Amino acid sequence: MRTTLWALEGLEHLLLGRGQRVARRNAWAAVLEDRRRARARSEAERLLGSAAAPPKSHAAIPGRPPGRPPARPRPPA
Protein backbone atom coordinates (compact mmCIF):
# COMPACT_ATOMS: atom_id res chain seq x y z
CA MET A 1 0.00 0.00 0.00
CA ARG A 2 2.77 2.43 0.92
CA THR A 3 4.59 1.65 -2.34
CA THR A 4 1.44 2.51 -4.28
CA LEU A 5 1.15 5.79 -2.38
CA TRP A 6 4.76 6.66 -3.16
CA ALA A 7 4.23 5.83 -6.84
CA LEU A 8 1.14 8.05 -7.00
CA GLU A 9 2.92 10.90 -5.25
CA GLY A 10 5.82 10.58 -7.69
CA LEU A 11 3.45 10.68 -10.64
CA GLU A 12 1.69 13.67 -9.12
CA HIS A 13 5.06 15.39 -8.72
CA LEU A 14 5.86 14.88 -12.41
CA LEU A 15 2.46 15.95 -13.75
CA LEU A 16 1.49 18.81 -11.47
CA GLY A 17 3.25 21.94 -10.37
CA ARG A 18 3.94 22.57 -6.69
CA GLY A 19 0.98 24.90 -6.21
CA GLN A 20 -1.48 22.40 -7.66
CA ARG A 21 -0.12 19.60 -5.46
CA VAL A 22 -0.52 21.70 -2.34
CA ALA A 23 -4.02 22.77 -3.39
CA ARG A 24 -5.04 19.17 -4.04
CA ARG A 25 -3.70 17.99 -0.68
CA ASN A 26 -5.41 20.86 1.12
CA ALA A 27 -8.69 20.07 -0.63
CA TRP A 28 -8.43 16.39 0.31
CA ALA A 29 -7.65 17.30 3.93
CA ALA A 30 -10.76 19.52 3.94
CA VAL A 31 -12.89 16.67 2.57
CA LEU A 32 -11.65 14.31 5.28
CA GLU A 33 -12.29 16.91 7.98
CA ASP A 34 -15.83 17.52 6.67
CA ARG A 35 -16.51 13.78 6.80
CA ARG A 36 -15.20 13.60 10.36
CA ARG A 37 -17.42 16.50 11.43
CA ALA A 38 -20.45 14.95 9.71
CA ARG A 39 -19.89 11.67 11.58
CA ALA A 40 -19.56 13.53 14.88
CA ARG A 41 -22.69 15.59 14.16
CA SER A 42 -24.81 12.55 13.28
CA GLU A 43 -23.57 10.74 16.40
CA ALA A 44 -24.47 13.75 18.57
CA GLU A 45 -27.93 13.99 16.96
CA ARG A 46 -28.49 10.29 17.58
CA LEU A 47 -27.48 10.59 21.23
CA LEU A 48 -29.58 13.72 21.79
CA GLY A 49 -32.56 12.14 20.06
CA SER A 50 -32.39 9.01 22.19
CA ALA A 51 -31.99 11.08 25.38
CA ALA A 52 -35.00 13.28 24.53
CA ALA A 53 -37.32 10.39 23.63
CA PRO A 54 -39.65 9.21 26.40
CA PRO A 55 -39.22 5.64 27.61
CA LYS A 56 -41.27 3.29 25.45
CA SER A 57 -43.01 1.69 28.43
CA HIS A 58 -44.51 5.05 29.49
CA ALA A 59 -45.44 6.25 26.02
CA ALA A 60 -47.64 3.21 25.33
CA ILE A 61 -50.14 3.87 28.16
CA PRO A 62 -53.43 5.14 26.65
CA GLY A 63 -54.70 8.42 28.04
CA ARG A 64 -51.37 9.37 29.62
CA PRO A 65 -49.08 12.05 28.15
CA PRO A 66 -45.89 10.62 26.66
CA GLY A 67 -42.89 10.67 28.95
CA ARG A 68 -44.89 10.76 32.17
CA PRO A 69 -44.51 7.65 34.33
CA PRO A 70 -47.64 5.95 35.65
CA ALA A 71 -48.88 7.09 39.04
CA ARG A 72 -48.03 4.85 41.98
CA PRO A 73 -50.94 3.52 44.00
CA ARG A 74 -51.26 5.10 47.43
CA PRO A 75 -50.85 2.85 50.44
CA PRO A 76 -54.04 2.16 52.41
CA ALA A 77 -54.59 4.58 55.28
PDB file of N, CA and C in Angstrom:
ATOM      1  N   MET A   1       0.832  -1.193   0.000  1.00  0.00           N
ATOM      2  CA  MET A   1       0.000   0.000   0.000  1.00  0.00           C
ATOM      3  C   MET A   1       0.876   1.255   0.000  1.00  0.00           C
ATOM      4  N   ARG A   2       1.895   1.263   0.850  1.00  0.00           N
ATOM      5  CA  ARG A   2       2.766   2.430   0.923  1.00  0.00           C
ATOM      6  C   ARG A   2       3.507   2.636  -0.399  1.00  0.00           C
ATOM      7  N   THR A   3       3.900   1.536  -1.054  1.00  0.00           N
ATOM      8  CA  THR A   3       4.592   1.649  -2.338  1.00  0.00           C
ATOM      9  C   THR A   3       3.676   2.296  -3.375  1.00  0.00           C
ATOM     10  N   THR A   4       2.409   1.915  -3.351  1.00  0.00           N
ATOM     11  CA  THR A   4       1.445   2.514  -4.277  1.00  0.00           C
ATOM     12  C   THR A   4       1.303   4.005  -4.010  1.00  0.00           C
ATOM     13  N   LEU A   5       1.257   4.372  -2.740  1.00  0.00           N
ATOM     14  CA  LEU A   5       1.150   5.785  -2.381  1.00  0.00           C
ATOM     15  C   LEU A   5       2.366   6.560  -2.881  1.00  0.00           C
ATOM     16  N   TRP A   6       3.538   5.989  -2.682  1.00  0.00           N
ATOM     17  CA  TRP A   6       4.759   6.664  -3.157  1.00  0.00           C
ATOM     18  C   TRP A   6       4.746   6.807  -4.679  1.00  0.00           C
ATOM     19  N   ALA A   7       4.282   5.774  -5.381  1.00  0.00           N
ATOM     20  CA  ALA A   7       4.226   5.834  -6.844  1.00  0.00           C
ATOM     21  C   ALA A   7       3.257   6.929  -7.296  1.00  0.00           C
ATOM     22  N   LEU A   8       2.104   7.009  -6.638  1.00  0.00           N
ATOM     23  CA  LEU A   8       1.135   8.045  -7.004  1.00  0.00           C
ATOM     24  C   LEU A   8       1.664   9.440  -6.696  1.00  0.00           C
ATOM     25  N   GLU A   9       2.347   9.589  -5.573  1.00  0.00           N
ATOM     26  CA  GLU A   9       2.924  10.898  -5.246  1.00  0.00           C
ATOM     27  C   GLU A   9       4.011  11.276  -6.242  1.00  0.00           C
ATOM     28  N   GLY A  10       4.801  10.305  -6.685  1.00  0.00           N
ATOM     29  CA  GLY A  10       5.825  10.579  -7.692  1.00  0.00           C
ATOM     30  C   GLY A  10       5.215  11.004  -9.015  1.00  0.00           C
ATOM     31  N   LEU A  11       4.149  10.321  -9.412  1.00  0.00           N
ATOM     32  CA  LEU A  11       3.452  10.677 -10.641  1.00  0.00           C
ATOM     33  C   LEU A  11       2.830  12.069 -10.521  1.00  0.00           C
ATOM     34  N   GLU A  12       2.264  12.349  -9.369  1.00  0.00           N
ATOM     35  CA  GLU A  12       1.692  13.671  -9.117  1.00  0.00           C
ATOM     36  C   GLU A  12       2.781  14.744  -9.217  1.00  0.00           C
ATOM     37  N   HIS A  13       3.942  14.446  -8.688  1.00  0.00           N
ATOM     38  CA  HIS A  13       5.063  15.391  -8.720  1.00  0.00           C
ATOM     39  C   HIS A  13       5.471  15.696 -10.162  1.00  0.00           C
ATOM     40  N   LEU A  14       5.466  14.677 -11.014  1.00  0.00           N
ATOM     41  CA  LEU A  14       5.858  14.882 -12.407  1.00  0.00           C
ATOM     42  C   LEU A  14       4.799  15.652 -13.199  1.00  0.00           C
ATOM     43  N   LEU A  15       3.528  15.371 -12.930  1.00  0.00           N
ATOM     44  CA  LEU A  15       2.465  15.946 -13.747  1.00  0.00           C
ATOM     45  C   LEU A  15       1.993  17.323 -13.280  1.00  0.00           C
ATOM     46  N   LEU A  16       2.040  17.571 -12.000  1.00  0.00           N
ATOM     47  CA  LEU A  16       1.487  18.814 -11.472  1.00  0.00           C
ATOM     48  C   LEU A  16       2.583  19.717 -10.930  1.00  0.00           C
ATOM     49  N   GLY A  17       2.329  20.997 -10.988  1.00  0.00           N
ATOM     50  CA  GLY A  17       3.246  21.942 -10.368  1.00  0.00           C
ATOM     51  C   GLY A  17       3.073  21.929  -8.856  1.00  0.00           C
ATOM     52  N   ARG A  18       3.974  22.568  -8.160  1.00  0.00           N
ATOM     53  CA  ARG A  18       3.942  22.567  -6.691  1.00  0.00           C
ATOM     54  C   ARG A  18       2.646  23.150  -6.137  1.00  0.00           C
ATOM     55  N   GLY A  19       2.201  24.258  -6.704  1.00  0.00           N
ATOM     56  CA  GLY A  19       0.981  24.899  -6.212  1.00  0.00           C
ATOM     57  C   GLY A  19      -0.239  24.008  -6.351  1.00  0.00           C
ATOM     58  N   GLN A  20      -0.338  23.292  -7.462  1.00  0.00           N
ATOM     59  CA  GLN A  20      -1.475  22.396  -7.665  1.00  0.00           C
ATOM     60  C   GLN A  20      -1.432  21.221  -6.696  1.00  0.00           C
ATOM     61  N   ARG A  21      -0.243  20.718  -6.421  1.00  0.00           N
ATOM     62  CA  ARG A  21      -0.123  19.599  -5.464  1.00  0.00           C
ATOM     63  C   ARG A  21      -0.584  20.025  -4.090  1.00  0.00           C
ATOM     64  N   VAL A  22      -0.139  21.203  -3.663  1.00  0.00           N
ATOM     65  CA  VAL A  22      -0.519  21.703  -2.335  1.00  0.00           C
ATOM     66  C   VAL A  22      -2.028  21.934  -2.284  1.00  0.00           C
ATOM     67  N   ALA A  23      -2.577  22.510  -3.348  1.00  0.00           N
ATOM     68  CA  ALA A  23      -4.019  22.769  -3.389  1.00  0.00           C
ATOM     69  C   ALA A  23      -4.801  21.463  -3.326  1.00  0.00           C
ATOM     70  N   ARG A  24      -4.349  20.455  -4.040  1.00  0.00           N
ATOM     71  CA  ARG A  24      -5.044  19.167  -4.037  1.00  0.00           C
ATOM     72  C   ARG A  24      -4.977  18.517  -2.658  1.00  0.00           C
ATOM     73  N   ARG A  25      -3.833  18.571  -2.026  1.00  0.00           N
ATOM     74  CA  ARG A  25      -3.704  17.985  -0.682  1.00  0.00           C
ATOM     75  C   ARG A  25      -4.553  18.746   0.329  1.00  0.00           C
ATOM     76  N   ASN A  26      -4.570  20.069   0.218  1.00  0.00           N
ATOM     77  CA  ASN A  26      -5.413  20.865   1.117  1.00  0.00           C
ATOM     78  C   ASN A  26      -6.892  20.547   0.910  1.00  0.00           C
ATOM     79  N   ALA A  27      -7.293  20.389  -0.349  1.00  0.00           N
ATOM     80  CA  ALA A  27      -8.691  20.067  -0.635  1.00  0.00           C
ATOM     81  C   ALA A  27      -9.050  18.700  -0.065  1.00  0.00           C
ATOM     82  N   TRP A  28      -8.160  17.729  -0.218  1.00  0.00           N
ATOM     83  CA  TRP A  28      -8.435  16.390   0.307  1.00  0.00           C
ATOM     84  C   TRP A  28      -8.495  16.416   1.836  1.00  0.00           C
ATOM     85  N   ALA A  29      -7.620  17.174   2.466  1.00  0.00           N
ATOM     86  CA  ALA A  29      -7.654  17.297   3.926  1.00  0.00           C
ATOM     87  C   ALA A  29      -8.978  17.923   4.369  1.00  0.00           C
ATOM     88  N   ALA A  30      -9.481  18.891   3.608  1.00  0.00           N
ATOM     89  CA  ALA A  30     -10.762  19.520   3.941  1.00  0.00           C
ATOM     90  C   ALA A  30     -11.912  18.528   3.790  1.00  0.00           C
ATOM     91  N   VAL A  31     -11.857  17.688   2.763  1.00  0.00           N
ATOM     92  CA  VAL A  31     -12.892  16.666   2.572  1.00  0.00           C
ATOM     93  C   VAL A  31     -12.899  15.702   3.748  1.00  0.00           C
ATOM     94  N   LEU A  32     -11.734  15.242   4.154  1.00  0.00           N
ATOM     95  CA  LEU A  32     -11.648  14.308   5.279  1.00  0.00           C
ATOM     96  C   LEU A  32     -12.147  14.949   6.568  1.00  0.00           C
ATOM     97  N   GLU A  33     -11.825  16.212   6.780  1.00  0.00           N
ATOM     98  CA  GLU A  33     -12.287  16.914   7.980  1.00  0.00           C
ATOM     99  C   GLU A  33     -13.803  17.093   7.954  1.00  0.00           C
ATOM    100  N   ASP A  34     -14.371  17.402   6.789  1.00  0.00           N
ATOM    101  CA  ASP A  34     -15.829  17.520   6.674  1.00  0.00           C
ATOM    102  C   ASP A  34     -16.508  16.190   6.981  1.00  0.00           C
ATOM    103  N   ARG A  35     -15.937  15.098   6.503  1.00  0.00           N
ATOM    104  CA  ARG A  35     -16.506  13.779   6.796  1.00  0.00           C
ATOM    105  C   ARG A  35     -16.445  13.473   8.285  1.00  0.00           C
ATOM    106  N   ARG A  36     -15.331  13.847   8.930  1.00  0.00           N
ATOM    107  CA  ARG A  36     -15.198  13.605  10.365  1.00  0.00           C
ATOM    108  C   ARG A  36     -16.246  14.403  11.142  1.00  0.00           C
ATOM    109  N   ARG A  37     -16.419  15.671  10.753  1.00  0.00           N
ATOM    110  CA  ARG A  37     -17.422  16.505  11.429  1.00  0.00           C
ATOM    111  C   ARG A  37     -18.835  15.981  11.201  1.00  0.00           C
ATOM    112  N   ALA A  38     -19.116  15.491   9.999  1.00  0.00           N
ATOM    113  CA  ALA A  38     -20.446  14.947   9.707  1.00  0.00           C
ATOM    114  C   ALA A  38     -20.722  13.712  10.559  1.00  0.00           C
ATOM    115  N   ARG A  39     -19.715  12.847  10.716  1.00  0.00           N
ATOM    116  CA  ARG A  39     -19.892  11.666  11.580  1.00  0.00           C
ATOM    117  C   ARG A  39     -20.144  12.088  13.015  1.00  0.00           C
ATOM    118  N   ALA A  40     -19.382  13.060  13.501  1.00  0.00           N
ATOM    119  CA  ALA A  40     -19.556  13.533  14.880  1.00  0.00           C
ATOM    120  C   ALA A  40     -20.929  14.176  15.056  1.00  0.00           C
ATOM    121  N   ARG A  41     -21.381  14.939  14.064  1.00  0.00           N
ATOM    122  CA  ARG A  41     -22.691  15.593  14.158  1.00  0.00           C
ATOM    123  C   ARG A  41     -23.815  14.561  14.171  1.00  0.00           C
ATOM    124  N   SER A  42     -23.743  13.554  13.306  1.00  0.00           N
ATOM    125  CA  SER A  42     -24.808  12.546  13.280  1.00  0.00           C
ATOM    126  C   SER A  42     -24.814  11.727  14.564  1.00  0.00           C
ATOM    127  N   GLU A  43     -23.649  11.458  15.121  1.00  0.00           N
ATOM    128  CA  GLU A  43     -23.575  10.738  16.397  1.00  0.00           C
ATOM    129  C   GLU A  43     -24.190  11.575  17.516  1.00  0.00           C
ATOM    130  N   ALA A  44     -23.898  12.873  17.541  1.00  0.00           N
ATOM    131  CA  ALA A  44     -24.467  13.752  18.569  1.00  0.00           C
ATOM    132  C   ALA A  44     -25.983  13.844  18.420  1.00  0.00           C
ATOM    133  N   GLU A  45     -26.480  13.943  17.185  1.00  0.00           N
ATOM    134  CA  GLU A  45     -27.925  13.988  16.965  1.00  0.00           C
ATOM    135  C   GLU A  45     -28.584  12.695  17.424  1.00  0.00           C
ATOM    136  N   ARG A  46     -27.935  11.572  17.161  1.00  0.00           N
ATOM    137  CA  ARG A  46     -28.487  10.289  17.582  1.00  0.00           C
ATOM    138  C   ARG A  46     -28.557  10.210  19.097  1.00  0.00           C
ATOM    139  N   LEU A  47     -27.493  10.632  19.768  1.00  0.00           N
ATOM    140  CA  LEU A  47     -27.482  10.587  21.227  1.00  0.00           C
ATOM    141  C   LEU A  47     -28.507  11.546  21.824  1.00  0.00           C
ATOM    142  N   LEU A  48     -28.599  12.755  21.287  1.00  0.00           N
ATOM    143  CA  LEU A  48     -29.582  13.715  21.795  1.00  0.00           C
ATOM    144  C   LEU A  48     -31.009  13.246  21.526  1.00  0.00           C
ATOM    145  N   GLY A  49     -31.227  12.645  20.381  1.00  0.00           N
ATOM    146  CA  GLY A  49     -32.556  12.136  20.058  1.00  0.00           C
ATOM    147  C   GLY A  49     -32.969  11.004  20.973  1.00  0.00           C
ATOM    148  N   SER A  50     -32.044  10.121  21.305  1.00  0.00           N
ATOM    149  CA  SER A  50     -32.392   9.011  22.191  1.00  0.00           C
ATOM    150  C   SER A  50     -32.565   9.497  23.626  1.00  0.00           C
ATOM    151  N   ALA A  51     -31.852  10.550  24.023  1.00  0.00           N
ATOM    152  CA  ALA A  51     -31.995  11.075  25.380  1.00  0.00           C
ATOM    153  C   ALA A  51     -33.302  11.849  25.525  1.00  0.00           C
ATOM    154  N   ALA A  52     -33.781  12.479  24.457  1.00  0.00           N
ATOM    155  CA  ALA A  52     -35.001  13.284  24.527  1.00  0.00           C
ATOM    156  C   ALA A  52     -36.261  12.437  24.386  1.00  0.00           C
ATOM    157  N   ALA A  53     -36.146  11.239  23.841  1.00  0.00           N
ATOM    158  CA  ALA A  53     -37.321  10.394  23.631  1.00  0.00           C
ATOM    159  C   ALA A  53     -37.808   9.824  24.963  1.00  0.00           C
ATOM    160  N   PRO A  54     -39.123   9.785  25.157  1.00  0.00           N
ATOM    161  CA  PRO A  54     -39.645   9.208  26.397  1.00  0.00           C
ATOM    162  C   PRO A  54     -39.431   7.700  26.400  1.00  0.00           C
ATOM    163  N   PRO A  55     -39.360   7.097  27.564  1.00  0.00           N
ATOM    164  CA  PRO A  55     -39.225   5.643  27.614  1.00  0.00           C
ATOM    165  C   PRO A  55     -40.429   4.992  26.935  1.00  0.00           C
ATOM    166  N   LYS A  56     -40.200   3.925  26.210  1.00  0.00           N
ATOM    167  CA  LYS A  56     -41.271   3.290  25.454  1.00  0.00           C
ATOM    168  C   LYS A  56     -42.351   2.723  26.362  1.00  0.00           C
ATOM    169  N   SER A  57     -42.009   2.274  27.543  1.00  0.00           N
ATOM    170  CA  SER A  57     -43.007   1.690  28.433  1.00  0.00           C
ATOM    171  C   SER A  57     -44.012   2.741  28.897  1.00  0.00           C
ATOM    172  N   HIS A  58     -43.603   3.996  29.046  1.00  0.00           N
ATOM    173  CA  HIS A  58     -44.511   5.046  29.494  1.00  0.00           C
ATOM    174  C   HIS A  58     -45.315   5.618  28.338  1.00  0.00           C
ATOM    175  N   ALA A  59     -44.761   5.633  27.160  1.00  0.00           N
ATOM    176  CA  ALA A  59     -45.437   6.249  26.021  1.00  0.00           C
ATOM    177  C   ALA A  59     -46.600   5.394  25.534  1.00  0.00           C
ATOM    178  N   ALA A  60     -46.622   4.108  25.860  1.00  0.00           N
ATOM    179  CA  ALA A  60     -47.643   3.213  25.334  1.00  0.00           C
ATOM    180  C   ALA A  60     -48.909   3.186  26.187  1.00  0.00           C
ATOM    181  N   ILE A  61     -48.968   3.887  27.290  1.00  0.00           N
ATOM    182  CA  ILE A  61     -50.142   3.869  28.161  1.00  0.00           C
ATOM    183  C   ILE A  61     -51.199   4.800  27.566  1.00  0.00           C
ATOM    184  N   PRO A  62     -52.393   4.272  27.229  1.00  0.00           N
ATOM    185  CA  PRO A  62     -53.429   5.136  26.649  1.00  0.00           C
ATOM    186  C   PRO A  62     -53.912   6.176  27.658  1.00  0.00           C
ATOM    187  N   GLY A  63     -54.171   7.377  27.195  1.00  0.00           N
ATOM    188  CA  GLY A  63     -54.700   8.424  28.040  1.00  0.00           C
ATOM    189  C   GLY A  63     -53.671   9.108  28.913  1.00  0.00           C
ATOM    190  N   ARG A  64     -52.411   8.757  28.798  1.00  0.00           N
ATOM    191  CA  ARG A  64     -51.370   9.369  29.615  1.00  0.00           C
ATOM    192  C   ARG A  64     -50.411  10.101  28.681  1.00  0.00           C
ATOM    193  N   PRO A  65     -50.022  11.320  29.019  1.00  0.00           N
ATOM    194  CA  PRO A  65     -49.082  12.047  28.151  1.00  0.00           C
ATOM    195  C   PRO A  65     -47.769  11.279  28.017  1.00  0.00           C
ATOM    196  N   PRO A  66     -47.163  11.321  26.844  1.00  0.00           N
ATOM    197  CA  PRO A  66     -45.888  10.624  26.656  1.00  0.00           C
ATOM    198  C   PRO A  66     -44.816  11.164  27.593  1.00  0.00           C
ATOM    199  N   GLY A  67     -44.006  10.275  28.105  1.00  0.00           N
ATOM    200  CA  GLY A  67     -42.887  10.667  28.950  1.00  0.00           C
ATOM    201  C   GLY A  67     -43.231  10.784  30.415  1.00  0.00           C
ATOM    202  N   ARG A  68     -44.498  10.658  30.766  1.00  0.00           N
ATOM    203  CA  ARG A  68     -44.887  10.761  32.173  1.00  0.00           C
ATOM    204  C   ARG A  68     -45.071   9.355  32.733  1.00  0.00           C
ATOM    205  N   PRO A  69     -44.379   9.009  33.794  1.00  0.00           N
ATOM    206  CA  PRO A  69     -44.505   7.652  34.330  1.00  0.00           C
ATOM    207  C   PRO A  69     -45.877   7.448  34.959  1.00  0.00           C
ATOM    208  N   PRO A  70     -46.341   6.210  35.034  1.00  0.00           N
ATOM    209  CA  PRO A  70     -47.638   5.951  35.652  1.00  0.00           C
ATOM    210  C   PRO A  70     -47.617   6.311  37.133  1.00  0.00           C
ATOM    211  N   ALA A  71     -48.776   6.722  37.630  1.00  0.00           N
ATOM    212  CA  ALA A  71     -48.880   7.093  39.045  1.00  0.00           C
ATOM    213  C   ALA A  71     -48.781   5.842  39.909  1.00  0.00           C
ATOM    214  N   ARG A  72     -48.129   5.974  41.050  1.00  0.00           N
ATOM    215  CA  ARG A  72     -48.029   4.846  41.977  1.00  0.00           C
ATOM    216  C   ARG A  72     -49.295   4.796  42.837  1.00  0.00           C
ATOM    217  N   PRO A  73     -49.775   3.607  43.121  1.00  0.00           N
ATOM    218  CA  PRO A  73     -50.944   3.522  43.999  1.00  0.00           C
ATOM    219  C   PRO A  73     -50.577   3.970  45.413  1.00  0.00           C
ATOM    220  N   ARG A  74     -51.508   4.633  46.057  1.00  0.00           N
ATOM    221  CA  ARG A  74     -51.265   5.098  47.428  1.00  0.00           C
ATOM    222  C   ARG A  74     -51.472   3.946  48.404  1.00  0.00           C
ATOM    223  N   PRO A  75     -50.655   3.909  49.448  1.00  0.00           N
ATOM    224  CA  PRO A  75     -50.854   2.846  50.443  1.00  0.00           C
ATOM    225  C   PRO A  75     -52.154   3.083  51.214  1.00  0.00           C
ATOM    226  N   PRO A  76     -52.789   2.002  51.653  1.00  0.00           N
ATOM    227  CA  PRO A  76     -54.037   2.165  52.409  1.00  0.00           C
ATOM    228  C   PRO A  76     -53.787   2.928  53.703  1.00  0.00           C
ATOM    229  N   ALA A  77     -54.740   3.761  54.071  1.00  0.00           N
ATOM    230  CA  ALA A  77     -54.592   4.577  55.282  1.00  0.00           C
ATOM    231  C   ALA A  77     -55.082   3.849  56.509  1.00  0.00           C
TER     232      ALA A  77
END
